PDB file of C-alpha atoms and ligand atoms in Angstrom:
ATOM      1  CA  MET A  16      24.418  32.146  -4.729  1.00 43.00           C
ATOM      2  CA  TYR A  17      23.162  30.542  -1.563  1.00 48.00           C
ATOM      3  CA  SER A  18      23.432  32.720   1.505  1.00 43.00           C
ATOM      4  CA  GLU A  19      24.401  31.298   4.864  1.00 41.00           C
ATOM      5  CA  LYS A  20      21.559  30.951   7.319  1.00 44.00           C
ATOM      6  CA  SER A  21      23.040  29.206  10.301  1.00 38.00           C
ATOM      7  CA  LEU A  22      20.824  30.485  13.086  1.00 38.00           C
ATOM      8  CA  LEU A  23      17.387  29.881  11.657  1.00 49.00           C
ATOM      9  CA  SER A  24      15.193  27.072  12.782  1.00 81.00           C
ATOM     10  CA  GLU A  25      15.142  23.786  10.865  1.00 86.00           C
ATOM     11  CA  THR A  26      11.961  24.630   9.008  1.00 90.00           C
ATOM     12  CA  ALA A  27      13.195  28.072   8.118  1.00 90.00           C
ATOM     13  CA  THR A  28      16.542  26.673   6.977  1.00 88.00           C
ATOM     14  CA  LEU A  29      14.763  24.266   4.705  1.00 93.00           C
ATOM     15  CA  LYS A  30      12.315  26.839   3.393  1.00 95.00           C
ATOM     16  CA  ASN A  31      15.097  29.278   2.687  1.00 93.00           C
ATOM     17  CA  ALA A  32      17.073  26.691   0.715  1.00 95.00           C
ATOM     18  CA  ILE A  33      13.994  25.598  -1.245  1.00 97.00           C
ATOM     19  CA  ASP A  34      12.938  29.151  -2.048  1.00 96.00           C
ATOM     20  CA  GLN A  35      16.419  30.008  -3.315  1.00 96.00           C
ATOM     21  CA  ALA A  36      16.602  26.889  -5.475  1.00 98.00           C
ATOM     22  CA  ASP A  37      16.018  27.072  -9.224  1.00 98.00           C
ATOM     23  CA  ALA A  38      15.842  23.270  -9.308  1.00 98.00           C
ATOM     24  CA  ILE A  39      15.646  20.559  -6.665  1.00 98.00           C
ATOM     25  CA  ILE A  40      17.045  17.052  -6.761  1.00 98.00           C
ATOM     26  CA  ILE A  41      15.592  14.776  -4.105  1.00 98.00           C
ATOM     27  CA  GLY A  42      17.475  11.709  -2.922  1.00 98.00           C
ATOM     28  CA  ALA A  43      15.298   9.405  -0.827  1.00 97.00           C
ATOM     29  CA  GLY A  44      16.192   6.271   1.094  1.00 95.00           C
ATOM     30  CA  SER A  45      14.636   3.775   3.453  1.00 91.00           C
ATOM     31  CA  GLY A  46      14.507   6.351   6.253  1.00 92.00           C
ATOM     32  CA  LEU A  47      11.796   8.144   4.285  1.00 94.00           C
ATOM     33  CA  SER A  48       9.745   4.926   4.064  1.00 91.00           C
ATOM     34  CA  ALA A  49      10.196   4.449   7.802  1.00 91.00           C
ATOM     35  CA  ALA A  50       9.140   8.053   8.464  1.00 93.00           C
ATOM     36  CA  ALA A  51       5.992   7.306   6.440  1.00 92.00           C
ATOM     37  CA  GLY A  52       5.248   4.274   8.616  1.00 89.00           C
ATOM     38  CA  LEU A  53       6.845   1.410   6.707  1.00 89.00           C
ATOM     39  CA  SER A  54       9.968   0.176   8.450  1.00 89.00           C
ATOM     40  CA  TYR A  55      11.670  -2.665   6.620  1.00 90.00           C
ATOM     41  CA  ASP A  56      13.485  -3.626   9.824  1.00 92.00           C
ATOM     42  CA  ASN A  57      10.461  -3.777  12.111  1.00 94.00           C
ATOM     43  CA  PRO A  58       9.449  -7.340  13.210  1.00 96.00           C
ATOM     44  CA  THR A  59       6.003  -6.182  14.374  1.00 96.00           C
ATOM     45  CA  ILE A  60       5.138  -4.665  10.997  1.00 93.00           C
ATOM     46  CA  PHE A  61       6.332  -7.839   9.252  1.00 96.00           C
ATOM     47  CA  LYS A  62       4.144 -10.079  11.424  1.00 96.00           C
ATOM     48  CA  ILE A  63       1.061  -7.932  10.864  1.00 95.00           C
ATOM     49  CA  TRP A  64       1.512  -7.538   7.130  1.00 95.00           C
ATOM     50  CA  PHE A  65       2.675 -11.091   6.361  1.00 97.00           C
ATOM     51  CA  PRO A  66       0.948 -13.352   8.897  1.00 96.00           C
ATOM     52  CA  GLY A  67       2.360 -16.847   9.231  1.00 97.00           C
ATOM     53  CA  TYR A  68       5.640 -16.158   7.454  1.00 98.00           C
ATOM     54  CA  HIS A  69       7.646 -15.795  10.656  1.00 98.00           C
ATOM     55  CA  GLU A  70       6.233 -19.040  12.073  1.00 97.00           C
ATOM     56  CA  HIS A  71       6.596 -20.917   8.780  1.00 97.00           C
ATOM     57  CA  TYR A  72      10.016 -19.709   7.596  1.00 98.00           C
ATOM     58  CA  GLY A  73      11.598 -17.930  10.568  1.00 98.00           C
ATOM     59  CA  ILE A  74      11.696 -14.637   8.621  1.00 98.00           C
ATOM     60  CA  ARG A  75      11.634 -11.636  10.982  1.00 98.00           C
ATOM     61  CA  THR A  76      11.503  -8.485   8.842  1.00 97.00           C
ATOM     62  CA  ILE A  77      10.658  -7.268   5.342  1.00 95.00           C
ATOM     63  CA  ASN A  78      14.377  -6.776   4.718  1.00 93.00           C
ATOM     64  CA  GLU A  79      14.994 -10.442   5.529  1.00 96.00           C
ATOM     65  CA  ALA A  80      12.068 -11.533   3.381  1.00 96.00           C
ATOM     66  CA  GLU A  81      13.407  -9.605   0.399  1.00 93.00           C
ATOM     67  CA  LEU A  82      16.641 -11.584   0.568  1.00 93.00           C
ATOM     68  CA  TYR A  83      15.127 -14.929   1.584  1.00 96.00           C
ATOM     69  CA  GLN A  84      15.660 -17.843  -0.791  1.00 96.00           C
ATOM     70  CA  PHE A  85      12.268 -19.543  -0.849  1.00 97.00           C
ATOM     71  CA  PRO A  86      12.642 -23.313  -1.407  1.00 97.00           C
ATOM     72  CA  THR A  87      10.364 -23.385  -4.461  1.00 97.00           C
ATOM     73  CA  LEU A  88       9.305 -21.005  -7.201  1.00 96.00           C
ATOM     74  CA  GLU A  89       5.679 -21.410  -6.101  1.00 98.00           C
ATOM     75  CA  GLU A  90       6.551 -20.245  -2.572  1.00 98.00           C
ATOM     76  CA  HIS A  91       8.648 -17.384  -3.946  1.00 97.00           C
ATOM     77  CA  HIS A  92       5.675 -16.165  -5.960  1.00 98.00           C
ATOM     78  CA  ALA A  93       3.237 -16.548  -3.080  1.00 98.00           C
ATOM     79  CA  TYR A  94       5.367 -14.313  -0.860  1.00 98.00           C
ATOM     80  CA  TRP A  95       6.189 -11.745  -3.543  1.00 98.00           C
ATOM     81  CA  THR A  96       2.557 -11.520  -4.622  1.00 98.00           C
ATOM     82  CA  ARG A  97       1.627 -10.522  -1.068  1.00 98.00           C
ATOM     83  CA  HIS A  98       4.678  -8.255  -0.777  1.00 98.00           C
ATOM     84  CA  ILE A  99       3.897  -6.340  -3.968  1.00 98.00           C
ATOM     85  CA  ALA A 100       0.154  -6.163  -3.265  1.00 97.00           C
ATOM     86  CA  SER A 101       0.682  -4.873   0.294  1.00 96.00           C
ATOM     87  CA  ILE A 102       3.539  -2.486  -0.268  1.00 96.00           C
ATOM     88  CA  ARG A 103       3.039  -1.242  -3.839  1.00 96.00           C
ATOM     89  CA  TYR A 104      -0.687  -1.411  -4.560  1.00 97.00           C
ATOM     90  CA  ASN A 105      -2.847  -1.590  -1.433  1.00 94.00           C
ATOM     91  CA  ARG A 106      -0.936   0.861   0.687  1.00 93.00           C
ATOM     92  CA  ALA A 107      -2.248   4.412   1.025  1.00 93.00           C
ATOM     93  CA  ILE A 108      -0.048   7.385   0.206  1.00 95.00           C
ATOM     94  CA  GLY A 109       2.026   8.510   3.161  1.00 95.00           C
ATOM     95  CA  LYS A 110       1.051  12.053   4.144  1.00 96.00           C
ATOM     96  CA  LEU A 111       4.640  13.207   4.082  1.00 96.00           C
ATOM     97  CA  TYR A 112       4.839  12.421   0.353  1.00 97.00           C
ATOM     98  CA  LEU A 113       1.800  14.644  -0.247  1.00 97.00           C
ATOM     99  CA  ASP A 114       3.403  17.378   1.844  1.00 97.00           C
ATOM    100  CA  LEU A 115       6.633  17.029  -0.107  1.00 98.00           C
ATOM    101  CA  TYR A 116       4.741  17.244  -3.400  1.00 98.00           C
ATOM    102  CA  ARG A 117       2.992  20.397  -2.270  1.00 98.00           C
ATOM    103  CA  ILE A 118       6.324  21.982  -1.352  1.00 97.00           C
ATOM    104  CA  ILE A 119       8.253  20.939  -4.464  1.00 97.00           C
ATOM    105  CA  LYS A 120       5.745  20.738  -7.325  1.00 96.00           C
ATOM    106  CA  ASN A 121       6.219  24.227  -8.739  1.00 96.00           C
ATOM    107  CA  LYS A 122       9.994  23.870  -9.119  1.00 97.00           C
ATOM    108  CA  PRO A 123      11.866  21.835 -11.713  1.00 98.00           C
ATOM    109  CA  TYR A 124      12.738  18.615  -9.870  1.00 98.00           C
ATOM    110  CA  PHE A 125      14.133  15.120 -10.153  1.00 98.00           C
ATOM    111  CA  ILE A 126      13.829  12.236  -7.709  1.00 98.00           C
ATOM    112  CA  LEU A 127      16.440   9.565  -7.179  1.00 98.00           C
ATOM    113  CA  THR A 128      15.255   6.930  -4.733  1.00 97.00           C
ATOM    114  CA  THR A 129      16.269   3.482  -3.559  1.00 96.00           C
ATOM    115  CA  ASN A 130      12.678   2.925  -2.421  1.00 95.00           C
ATOM    116  CA  THR A 131      10.681   0.553  -4.598  1.00 95.00           C
ATOM    117  CA  ASP A 132       7.214   1.234  -3.179  1.00 96.00           C
ATOM    118  CA  GLY A 133       5.958   3.819  -5.685  1.00 96.00           C
ATOM    119  CA  GLN A 134       4.942   6.380  -3.064  1.00 97.00           C
ATOM    120  CA  PHE A 135       6.387   9.327  -4.997  1.00 97.00           C
ATOM    121  CA  GLN A 136       4.352   8.422  -8.056  1.00 96.00           C
ATOM    122  CA  LYS A 137       1.179   7.964  -6.007  1.00 96.00           C
ATOM    123  CA  ALA A 138       1.654  11.400  -4.444  1.00 97.00           C
ATOM    124  CA  GLY A 139       1.624  13.056  -7.861  1.00 97.00           C
ATOM    125  CA  PHE A 140       5.286  13.286  -8.839  1.00 98.00           C
ATOM    126  CA  ASP A 141       5.894  12.775 -12.563  1.00 96.00           C
ATOM    127  CA  LEU A 142       7.093   9.241 -13.339  1.00 93.00           C
ATOM    128  CA  LYS A 143       9.474  10.649 -15.984  1.00 94.00           C
ATOM    129  CA  LYS A 144      11.251  12.525 -13.208  1.00 96.00           C
ATOM    130  CA  ILE A 145      11.569   9.563 -10.835  1.00 97.00           C
ATOM    131  CA  CYS A 146      14.526   7.183 -11.093  1.00 97.00           C
ATOM    132  CA  THR A 147      14.525   4.028  -8.973  1.00 97.00           C
ATOM    133  CA  PRO A 148      17.882   2.332  -9.652  1.00 96.00           C
ATOM    134  CA  GLN A 149      17.056  -0.495  -7.198  1.00 96.00           C
ATOM    135  CA  GLY A 150      13.889  -1.338  -9.136  1.00 97.00           C
ATOM    136  CA  ASP A 151      10.164  -0.774  -8.766  1.00 97.00           C
ATOM    137  CA  LEU A 152       7.697  -3.298  -7.345  1.00 97.00           C
ATOM    138  CA  ALA A 153       5.192  -2.313 -10.047  1.00 97.00           C
ATOM    139  CA  PHE A 154       7.173  -4.245 -12.646  1.00 98.00           C
ATOM    140  CA  PHE A 155       8.141  -7.816 -13.383  1.00 98.00           C
ATOM    141  CA  GLN A 156      11.140  -8.771 -15.490  1.00 98.00           C
ATOM    142  CA  CYS A 157      12.314 -11.993 -17.104  1.00 98.00           C
ATOM    143  CA  SER A 158      14.195 -14.159 -14.559  1.00 97.00           C
ATOM    144  CA  LYS A 159      16.823 -15.198 -17.092  1.00 97.00           C
ATOM    145  CA  PRO A 160      16.751 -12.276 -18.191  1.00 98.00           C
ATOM    146  CA  CYS A 161      16.382 -12.676 -21.959  1.00 98.00           C
ATOM    147  CA  ASN A 162      15.644  -8.974 -22.533  1.00 98.00           C
ATOM    148  CA  ASP A 163      15.577  -5.576 -20.803  1.00 98.00           C
ATOM    149  CA  GLU A 164      11.790  -5.239 -20.744  1.00 98.00           C
ATOM    150  CA  LEU A 165       9.839  -4.210 -17.663  1.00 97.00           C
ATOM    151  CA  TYR A 166       6.354  -5.721 -17.486  1.00 98.00           C
ATOM    152  CA  PRO A 167       3.705  -3.786 -15.501  1.00 98.00           C
ATOM    153  CA  ASN A 168       2.395  -6.339 -12.992  1.00 98.00           C
ATOM    154  CA  ASN A 169      -0.729  -4.830 -11.398  1.00 98.00           C
ATOM    155  CA  GLN A 170      -3.211  -7.121 -13.162  1.00 97.00           C
ATOM    156  CA  MET A 171      -0.975 -10.193 -12.763  1.00 98.00           C
ATOM    157  CA  ILE A 172      -0.602  -9.497  -9.035  1.00 98.00           C
ATOM    158  CA  GLN A 173      -4.353  -9.068  -8.517  1.00 97.00           C
ATOM    159  CA  LYS A 174      -4.970 -12.381 -10.313  1.00 97.00           C
ATOM    160  CA  LEU A 175      -2.298 -14.194  -8.293  1.00 97.00           C
ATOM    161  CA  LEU A 176      -3.613 -12.715  -5.070  1.00 97.00           C
ATOM    162  CA  ALA A 177      -7.143 -13.885  -5.848  1.00 96.00           C
ATOM    163  CA  SER A 178      -5.821 -17.409  -6.415  1.00 96.00           C
ATOM    164  CA  LEU A 179      -4.141 -17.577  -2.974  1.00 96.00           C
ATOM    165  CA  GLY A 180      -5.996 -18.821   0.085  1.00 94.00           C
ATOM    166  CA  PRO A 181      -5.095 -17.118   3.386  1.00 91.00           C
ATOM    167  CA  HIS A 182      -3.034 -20.124   4.525  1.00 93.00           C
ATOM    168  CA  ASP A 183      -1.403 -20.946   1.180  1.00 97.00           C
ATOM    169  CA  PHE A 184       2.363 -20.561   1.078  1.00 98.00           C
ATOM    170  CA  SER A 185       2.529 -21.568  -2.602  1.00 98.00           C
ATOM    171  CA  VAL A 186       0.836 -20.424  -5.775  1.00 97.00           C
ATOM    172  CA  LYS A 187      -0.254 -23.107  -8.219  1.00 97.00           C
ATOM    173  CA  PRO A 188       2.495 -23.875 -10.776  1.00 97.00           C
ATOM    174  CA  GLU A 189       0.229 -22.916 -13.683  1.00 96.00           C
ATOM    175  CA  HIS A 190      -0.300 -19.463 -12.154  1.00 96.00           C
ATOM    176  CA  ILE A 191       3.368 -18.471 -12.216  1.00 97.00           C
ATOM    177  CA  PRO A 192       3.657 -15.563 -14.666  1.00 97.00           C
ATOM    178  CA  ARG A 193       5.901 -16.270 -17.625  1.00 98.00           C
ATOM    179  CA  CYS A 194       8.106 -14.132 -19.842  1.00 98.00           C
ATOM    180  CA  PRO A 195       6.208 -13.565 -23.102  1.00 98.00           C
ATOM    181  CA  ASN A 196       9.508 -13.764 -24.980  1.00 98.00           C
ATOM    182  CA  CYS A 197      11.225 -16.913 -23.637  1.00 98.00           C
ATOM    183  CA  GLY A 198       8.751 -18.569 -21.261  1.00 98.00           C
ATOM    184  CA  ASN A 199      10.945 -18.388 -18.157  1.00 98.00           C
ATOM    185  CA  PRO A 200       9.229 -17.200 -14.969  1.00 98.00           C
ATOM    186  CA  LEU A 201       8.793 -13.481 -14.467  1.00 98.00           C
ATOM    187  CA  ILE A 202      10.194 -12.099 -11.205  1.00 97.00           C
ATOM    188  CA  PRO A 203       9.950  -8.712  -9.464  1.00 97.00           C
ATOM    189  CA  ASN A 204      12.219  -6.029 -10.917  1.00 97.00           C
ATOM    190  CA  ILE A 205      14.122  -5.562  -7.661  1.00 95.00           C
ATOM    191  CA  ARG A 206      17.917  -5.506  -7.448  1.00 94.00           C
ATOM    192  CA  ARG A 207      18.856  -8.708  -5.657  1.00 89.00           C
ATOM    193  CA  ASP A 208      21.545 -10.206  -7.883  1.00 90.00           C
ATOM    194  CA  ASN A 209      23.083  -9.980 -11.355  1.00 93.00           C
ATOM    195  CA  ALA A 210      19.796 -10.926 -13.039  1.00 96.00           C
ATOM    196  CA  PHE A 211      18.388  -7.474 -12.214  1.00 97.00           C
ATOM    197  CA  VAL A 212      17.247  -5.580 -15.326  1.00 98.00           C
ATOM    198  CA  GLU A 213      18.622  -2.087 -14.747  1.00 97.00           C
ATOM    199  CA  LYS A 214      18.856  -0.651 -18.259  1.00 97.00           C
ATOM    200  CA  PRO A 215      15.501   1.218 -18.203  1.00 96.00           C
ATOM    201  CA  TRP A 216      16.484   2.859 -14.914  1.00 96.00           C
ATOM    202  CA  MET A 217      19.980   3.751 -16.059  1.00 95.00           C
ATOM    203  CA  ALA A 218      18.407   5.466 -19.079  1.00 95.00           C
ATOM    204  CA  LYS A 219      16.492   7.753 -16.726  1.00 94.00           C
ATOM    205  CA  TYR A 220      19.735   9.238 -15.415  1.00 94.00           C
ATOM    206  CA  GLN A 221      19.800  11.202 -18.665  1.00 95.00           C
ATOM    207  CA  ASN A 222      16.778  13.194 -17.432  1.00 96.00           C
ATOM    208  CA  LEU A 223      18.769  14.057 -14.303  1.00 97.00           C
ATOM    209  CA  ILE A 224      21.782  15.128 -16.360  1.00 96.00           C
ATOM    210  CA  ASP A 225      19.492  17.211 -18.598  1.00 97.00           C
ATOM    211  CA  LEU A 226      18.055  18.970 -15.531  1.00 98.00           C
ATOM    212  CA  ILE A 227      21.535  19.813 -14.238  1.00 97.00           C
ATOM    213  CA  ASN A 228      22.681  21.030 -17.668  1.00 97.00           C
ATOM    214  CA  ALA A 229      19.580  23.179 -18.082  1.00 98.00           C
ATOM    215  CA  HIS A 230      20.431  25.030 -14.866  1.00 98.00           C
ATOM    216  CA  GLN A 231      23.996  26.125 -15.519  1.00 96.00           C
ATOM    217  CA  GLY A 232      24.887  29.044 -13.285  1.00 96.00           C
ATOM    218  CA  LYS A 233      21.678  28.610 -11.314  1.00 98.00           C
ATOM    219  CA  ASN A 234      20.974  27.273  -7.829  1.00 98.00           C
ATOM    220  CA  ILE A 235      20.415  23.565  -7.390  1.00 98.00           C
ATOM    221  CA  LEU A 236      19.320  22.180  -4.033  1.00 98.00           C
ATOM    222  CA  LEU A 237      20.107  18.550  -3.254  1.00 98.00           C
ATOM    223  CA  LEU A 238      17.619  17.355  -0.681  1.00 98.00           C
ATOM    224  CA  GLU A 239      18.626  14.062   0.907  1.00 96.00           C
ATOM    225  CA  LEU A 240      15.804  12.411   2.860  1.00 97.00           C
ATOM    226  CA  GLY A 241      16.379   9.397   5.083  1.00 94.00           C
ATOM    227  CA  VAL A 242      19.305   8.038   3.110  1.00 93.00           C
ATOM    228  CA  GLY A 243      21.245   5.462   5.109  1.00 86.00           C
ATOM    229  CA  ILE A 244      24.705   4.037   4.565  1.00 84.00           C
ATOM    230  CA  ASN A 245      23.842   0.643   3.046  1.00 83.00           C
ATOM    231  CA  THR A 246      24.219   1.722  -0.578  1.00 87.00           C
ATOM    232  CA  PRO A 247      26.092   5.057  -0.429  1.00 89.00           C
ATOM    233  CA  GLY A 248      27.109   4.877  -4.094  1.00 92.00           C
ATOM    234  CA  ILE A 249      23.573   5.565  -5.292  1.00 95.00           C
ATOM    235  CA  ILE A 250      22.657   8.844  -3.563  1.00 96.00           C
ATOM    236  CA  ARG A 251      25.000   9.794  -0.746  1.00 93.00           C
ATOM    237  CA  TYR A 252      28.365   9.924  -2.523  1.00 93.00           C
ATOM    238  CA  PRO A 253      27.056  11.344  -5.837  1.00 95.00           C
ATOM    239  CA  PHE A 254      25.257  14.119  -3.925  1.00 96.00           C
ATOM    240  CA  GLU A 255      28.394  14.975  -1.936  1.00 93.00           C
ATOM    241  CA  HIS A 256      30.567  14.994  -5.064  1.00 94.00           C
ATOM    242  CA  LEU A 257      28.100  17.117  -7.027  1.00 96.00           C
ATOM    243  CA  THR A 258      27.968  19.601  -4.142  1.00 95.00           C
ATOM    244  CA  LEU A 259      31.757  19.829  -4.038  1.00 93.00           C
ATOM    245  CA  GLN A 260      32.256  20.074  -7.774  1.00 94.00           C
ATOM    246  CA  ARG A 261      29.422  22.336  -8.855  1.00 96.00           C
ATOM    247  CA  ASN A 262      29.031  25.992  -7.962  1.00 95.00           C
ATOM    248  CA  ASN A 263      25.637  27.211  -6.715  1.00 96.00           C
ATOM    249  CA  THR A 264      24.857  23.813  -5.243  1.00 97.00           C
ATOM    250  CA  TYR A 265      23.624  23.234  -1.712  1.00 96.00           C
ATOM    251  CA  LEU A 266      23.063  19.913   0.055  1.00 95.00           C
ATOM    252  CA  ILE A 267      20.633  19.400   2.909  1.00 95.00           C
ATOM    253  CA  ARG A 268      20.774  15.999   4.555  1.00 93.00           C
ATOM    254  CA  ILE A 269      17.715  15.224   6.685  1.00 93.00           C
ATOM    255  CA  ASN A 270      17.848  12.136   8.834  1.00 90.00           C
ATOM    256  CA  LEU A 271      16.473  11.033  12.159  1.00 85.00           C
ATOM    257  CA  LYS A 272      19.737   9.411  13.135  1.00 79.00           C
ATOM    258  CA  THR A 273      22.967  11.180  13.928  1.00 68.00           C
ATOM    259  CA  ASP A 274      24.780  11.641  10.691  1.00 70.00           C
ATOM    260  CA  ASN A 275      27.869  13.215   9.256  1.00 72.00           C
ATOM    261  CA  LEU A 276      29.036  15.026   6.165  1.00 73.00           C
ATOM    262  CA  SER A 277      32.310  13.225   5.549  1.00 71.00           C
ATOM    263  CA  LEU A 278      33.375  15.081   2.412  1.00 74.00           C
ATOM    264  CA  LEU A 279      31.680  18.352   3.302  1.00 77.00           C
ATOM    265  CA  ALA A 280      32.502  18.641   6.995  1.00 75.00           C
ATOM    266  CA  ASN A 281      34.005  22.133   6.759  1.00 74.00           C
ATOM    267  CA  SER A 282      31.993  23.331   3.822  1.00 79.00           C
ATOM    268  CA  ASN A 283      29.395  26.067   3.788  1.00 87.00           C
ATOM    269  CA  LYS A 284      27.603  24.262   0.981  1.00 92.00           C
ATOM    270  CA  ALA A 285      25.837  21.680   3.115  1.00 92.00           C
ATOM    271  CA  ALA A 286      23.776  21.299   6.252  1.00 89.00           C
ATOM    272  CA  ILE A 287      22.460  18.446   8.347  1.00 89.00           C
ATOM    273  CA  ILE A 288      19.013  18.547   9.853  1.00 90.00           C
ATOM    274  CA  GLN A 289      18.559  15.824  12.432  1.00 88.00           C
ATOM    275  CA  ALA A 290      14.797  15.538  12.616  1.00 88.00           C
ATOM    276  CA  ASP A 291      11.745  13.393  12.082  1.00 90.00           C
ATOM    277  CA  ILE A 292      10.991  14.079   8.408  1.00 93.00           C
ATOM    278  CA  GLY A 293       7.185  13.771   8.674  1.00 94.00           C
ATOM    279  CA  PRO A 294       6.521  16.576  11.181  1.00 92.00           C
ATOM    280  CA  LEU A 295       9.176  18.749   9.526  1.00 93.00           C
ATOM    281  CA  LEU A 296       7.519  18.499   6.102  1.00 94.00           C
ATOM    282  CA  GLU A 297       4.056  18.906   7.609  1.00 93.00           C
ATOM    283  CA  GLU A 298       5.125  22.195   9.191  1.00 92.00           C
ATOM    284  CA  LEU A 299       6.824  23.374   6.030  1.00 94.00           C
ATOM    285  CA  ALA A 300       3.901  22.423   3.760  1.00 95.00           C
ATOM    286  CA  LYS A 301       1.712  24.951   5.573  1.00 93.00           C
ATOM    287  CA  GLU A 302       3.759  27.683   3.925  1.00 92.00           C
ATOM    288  CA  TYR A 303       3.119  26.475   0.358  1.00 94.00           C
TER     289      TYR A 303
HETATM  290 ZN1  LIG B  26      12.577 -14.055 -21.042  1.00 64.26          ZN
END
């Protein structure tokens, strides 16, 4: 059973919950990306990382770019090539992910994240234990889609990037990657509309269920990191329901912004830590 530790400091609260846990399920949202230095809402970051796109298209942030309907397929691929190269492949590992790995690695764990940037994998977390139901920038899928395949895109992206001049807003038509099965263009495996291929990600939920089943009667810590309210059905609500329904389950919600525990307001099974995640994990990692 989890004991109540209401008067300890934030780091001690977190350490206590982690040390008592037999397994840890991490839920991570865009707030964790922002804490690691990549804010999808920040116009300055967008201008630095994607020069010319604001002037050319009026796009202000990465969030806007992800939803932007480029006028042609060639322009779509030029932007997404740069997006995937910058965010998925060329970006260094955020220190907080390394700290988190150091803290968690010796416990059974599972990671559920809406982030598509692959930082957990880069930090050393096992890909089999990472589920990204909103997609992963490391993969293309058929645009139709004619199948549920995910195509690793690292080599294709490097080739496309090499073909782009610094002022090109379009790739050449012959460079657009094509589905090996039906010949339609390949597109990033990112949830934007009904064409999203989600089956491989849904299959990974079984690993999460297996982890929970393997720890019957034991302590499970749900660690929610920077999860906002845009898509609460993916992490926020399932975590709250699991906490309510399962014994020996404790939820810690860490967020920079003021937050609430709607379902768990009067429960002793959950705590909110309002803090900057990076410094908090850095402090905690010193103890592991
Ligand atoms: Zn196809």
